[in-house]
PDB file of C-alpha atoms in Angstrom:
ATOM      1  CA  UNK R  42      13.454 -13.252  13.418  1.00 56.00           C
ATOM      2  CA  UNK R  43      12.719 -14.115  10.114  1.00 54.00           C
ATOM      3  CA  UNK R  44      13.264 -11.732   6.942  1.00 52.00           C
ATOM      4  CA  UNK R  45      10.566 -12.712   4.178  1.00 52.00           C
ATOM      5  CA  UNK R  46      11.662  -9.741   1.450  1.00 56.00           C
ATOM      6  CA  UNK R  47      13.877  -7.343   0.385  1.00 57.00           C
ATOM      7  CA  UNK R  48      11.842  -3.625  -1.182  1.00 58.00           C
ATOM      8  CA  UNK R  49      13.166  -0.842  -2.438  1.00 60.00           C
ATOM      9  CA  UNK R  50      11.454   2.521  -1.792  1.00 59.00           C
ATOM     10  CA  UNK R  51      13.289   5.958  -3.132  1.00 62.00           C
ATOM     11  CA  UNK R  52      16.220   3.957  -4.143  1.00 63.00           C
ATOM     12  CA  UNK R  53      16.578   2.495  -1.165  1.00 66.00           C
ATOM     13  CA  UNK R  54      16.577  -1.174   0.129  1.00 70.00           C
ATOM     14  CA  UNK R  55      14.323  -2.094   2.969  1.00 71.00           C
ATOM     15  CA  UNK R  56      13.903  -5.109   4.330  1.00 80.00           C
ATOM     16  CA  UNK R  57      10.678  -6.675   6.185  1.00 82.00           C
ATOM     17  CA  UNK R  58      11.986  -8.114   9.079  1.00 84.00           C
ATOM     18  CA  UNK R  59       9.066 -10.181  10.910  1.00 86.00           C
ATOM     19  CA  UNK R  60       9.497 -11.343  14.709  1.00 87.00           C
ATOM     20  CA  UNK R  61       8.345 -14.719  15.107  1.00 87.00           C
ATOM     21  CA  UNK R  62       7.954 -15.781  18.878  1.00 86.00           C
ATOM     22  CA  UNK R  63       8.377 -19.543  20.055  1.00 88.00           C
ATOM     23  CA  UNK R  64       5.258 -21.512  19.083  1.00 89.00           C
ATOM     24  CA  UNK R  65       4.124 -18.649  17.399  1.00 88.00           C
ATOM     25  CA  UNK R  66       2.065 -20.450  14.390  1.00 90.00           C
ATOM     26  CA  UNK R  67       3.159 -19.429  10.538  1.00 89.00           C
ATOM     27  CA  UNK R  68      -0.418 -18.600   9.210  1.00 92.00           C
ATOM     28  CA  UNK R  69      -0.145 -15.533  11.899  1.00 91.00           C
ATOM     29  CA  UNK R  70       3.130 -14.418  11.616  1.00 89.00           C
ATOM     30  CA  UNK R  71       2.286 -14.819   7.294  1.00 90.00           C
ATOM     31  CA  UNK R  72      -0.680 -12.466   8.131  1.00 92.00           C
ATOM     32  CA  UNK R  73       1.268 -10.281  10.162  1.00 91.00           C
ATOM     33  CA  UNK R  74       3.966  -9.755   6.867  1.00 89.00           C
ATOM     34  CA  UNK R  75       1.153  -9.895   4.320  1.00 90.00           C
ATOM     35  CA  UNK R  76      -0.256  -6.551   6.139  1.00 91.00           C
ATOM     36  CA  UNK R  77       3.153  -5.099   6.832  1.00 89.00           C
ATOM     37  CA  UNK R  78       3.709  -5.672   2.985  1.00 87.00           C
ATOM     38  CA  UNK R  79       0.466  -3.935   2.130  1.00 88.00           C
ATOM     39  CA  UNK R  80       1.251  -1.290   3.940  1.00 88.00           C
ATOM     40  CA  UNK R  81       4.563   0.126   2.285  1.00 85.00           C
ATOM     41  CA  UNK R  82       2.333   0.199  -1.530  1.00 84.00           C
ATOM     42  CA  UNK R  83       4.993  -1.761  -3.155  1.00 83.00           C
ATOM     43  CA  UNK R  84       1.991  -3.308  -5.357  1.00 85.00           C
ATOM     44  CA  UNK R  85       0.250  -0.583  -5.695  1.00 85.00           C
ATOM     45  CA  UNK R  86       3.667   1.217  -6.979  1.00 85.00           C
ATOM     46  CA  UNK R  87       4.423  -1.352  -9.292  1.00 85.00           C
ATOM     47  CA  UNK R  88       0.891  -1.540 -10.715  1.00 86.00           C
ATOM     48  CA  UNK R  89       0.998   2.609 -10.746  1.00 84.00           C
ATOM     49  CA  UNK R  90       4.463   2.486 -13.143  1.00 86.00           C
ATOM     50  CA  UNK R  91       3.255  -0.431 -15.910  1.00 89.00           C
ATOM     51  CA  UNK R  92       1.968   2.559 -17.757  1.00 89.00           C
ATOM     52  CA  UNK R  93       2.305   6.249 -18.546  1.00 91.00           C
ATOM     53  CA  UNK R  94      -0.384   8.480 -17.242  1.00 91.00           C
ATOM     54  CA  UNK R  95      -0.693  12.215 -19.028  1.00 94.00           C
ATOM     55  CA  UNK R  96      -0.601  14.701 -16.294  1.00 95.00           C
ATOM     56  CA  UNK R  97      -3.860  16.145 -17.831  1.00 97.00           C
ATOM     57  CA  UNK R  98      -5.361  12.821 -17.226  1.00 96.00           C
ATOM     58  CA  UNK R  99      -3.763  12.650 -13.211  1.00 94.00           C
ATOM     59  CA  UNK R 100      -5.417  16.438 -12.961  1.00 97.00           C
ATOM     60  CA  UNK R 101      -8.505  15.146 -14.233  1.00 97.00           C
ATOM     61  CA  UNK R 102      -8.877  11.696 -12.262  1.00 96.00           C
ATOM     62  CA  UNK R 103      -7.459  14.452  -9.095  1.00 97.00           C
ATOM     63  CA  UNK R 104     -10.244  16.788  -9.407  1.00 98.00           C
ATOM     64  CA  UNK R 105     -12.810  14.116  -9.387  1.00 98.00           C
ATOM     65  CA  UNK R 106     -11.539  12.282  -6.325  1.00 97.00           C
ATOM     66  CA  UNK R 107     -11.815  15.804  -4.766  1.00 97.00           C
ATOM     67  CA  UNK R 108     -15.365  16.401  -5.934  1.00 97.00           C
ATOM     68  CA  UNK R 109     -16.113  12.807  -4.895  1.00 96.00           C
ATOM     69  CA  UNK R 110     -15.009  13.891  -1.414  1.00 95.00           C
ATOM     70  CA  UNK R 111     -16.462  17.120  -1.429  1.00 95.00           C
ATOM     71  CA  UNK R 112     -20.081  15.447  -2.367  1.00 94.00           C
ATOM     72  CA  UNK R 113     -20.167  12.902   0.611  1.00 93.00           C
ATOM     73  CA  UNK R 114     -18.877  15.575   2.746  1.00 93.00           C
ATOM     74  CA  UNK R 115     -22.188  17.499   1.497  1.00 92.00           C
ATOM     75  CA  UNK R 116     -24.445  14.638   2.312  1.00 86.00           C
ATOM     76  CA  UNK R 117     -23.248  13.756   6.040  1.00 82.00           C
ATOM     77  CA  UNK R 118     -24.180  17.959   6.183  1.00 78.00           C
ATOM     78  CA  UNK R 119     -27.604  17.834   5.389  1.00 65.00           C
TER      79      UNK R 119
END
């Protein structure tokens, strides 16, 4: 096993911890971490705290997602 990073979600350290089987090649088991990394939003956490966003603005950007939704939702109906 081979741990590539150490992340830190609520507080709390977690560590990737990719398998690697014998002969296993390095661009797969890179892939396989590169997707496991993706998935726990670290970048997308860090990228979310570089600024301060209003709560009237979060509302705002909320409300359209919904209406975004709520539109395609309409037009798979009909």
């Amino acid at each position: 096993m081979i741990t590539f990073a150490h992340l830190t979600k609520g507080g709390v350290n977690i560590m990737l911890i990719i398998p690697i089987k014998d002969g296993e090649n390095i661009d797969r088991a890179l892939k396989r971490y590169k997707r496991k990394f993706d998935k726990t939003g670290t970048v997308r956490q860090l990228r979310a705290r570089t600024a301060f966003i209003k709560p009237s603005v979060k509302n705002r950007i909320k409300i359209q997602k919904a209406a975004y939704i709520q539109n395609m939702k309409d037009g798979l109906e009909s």
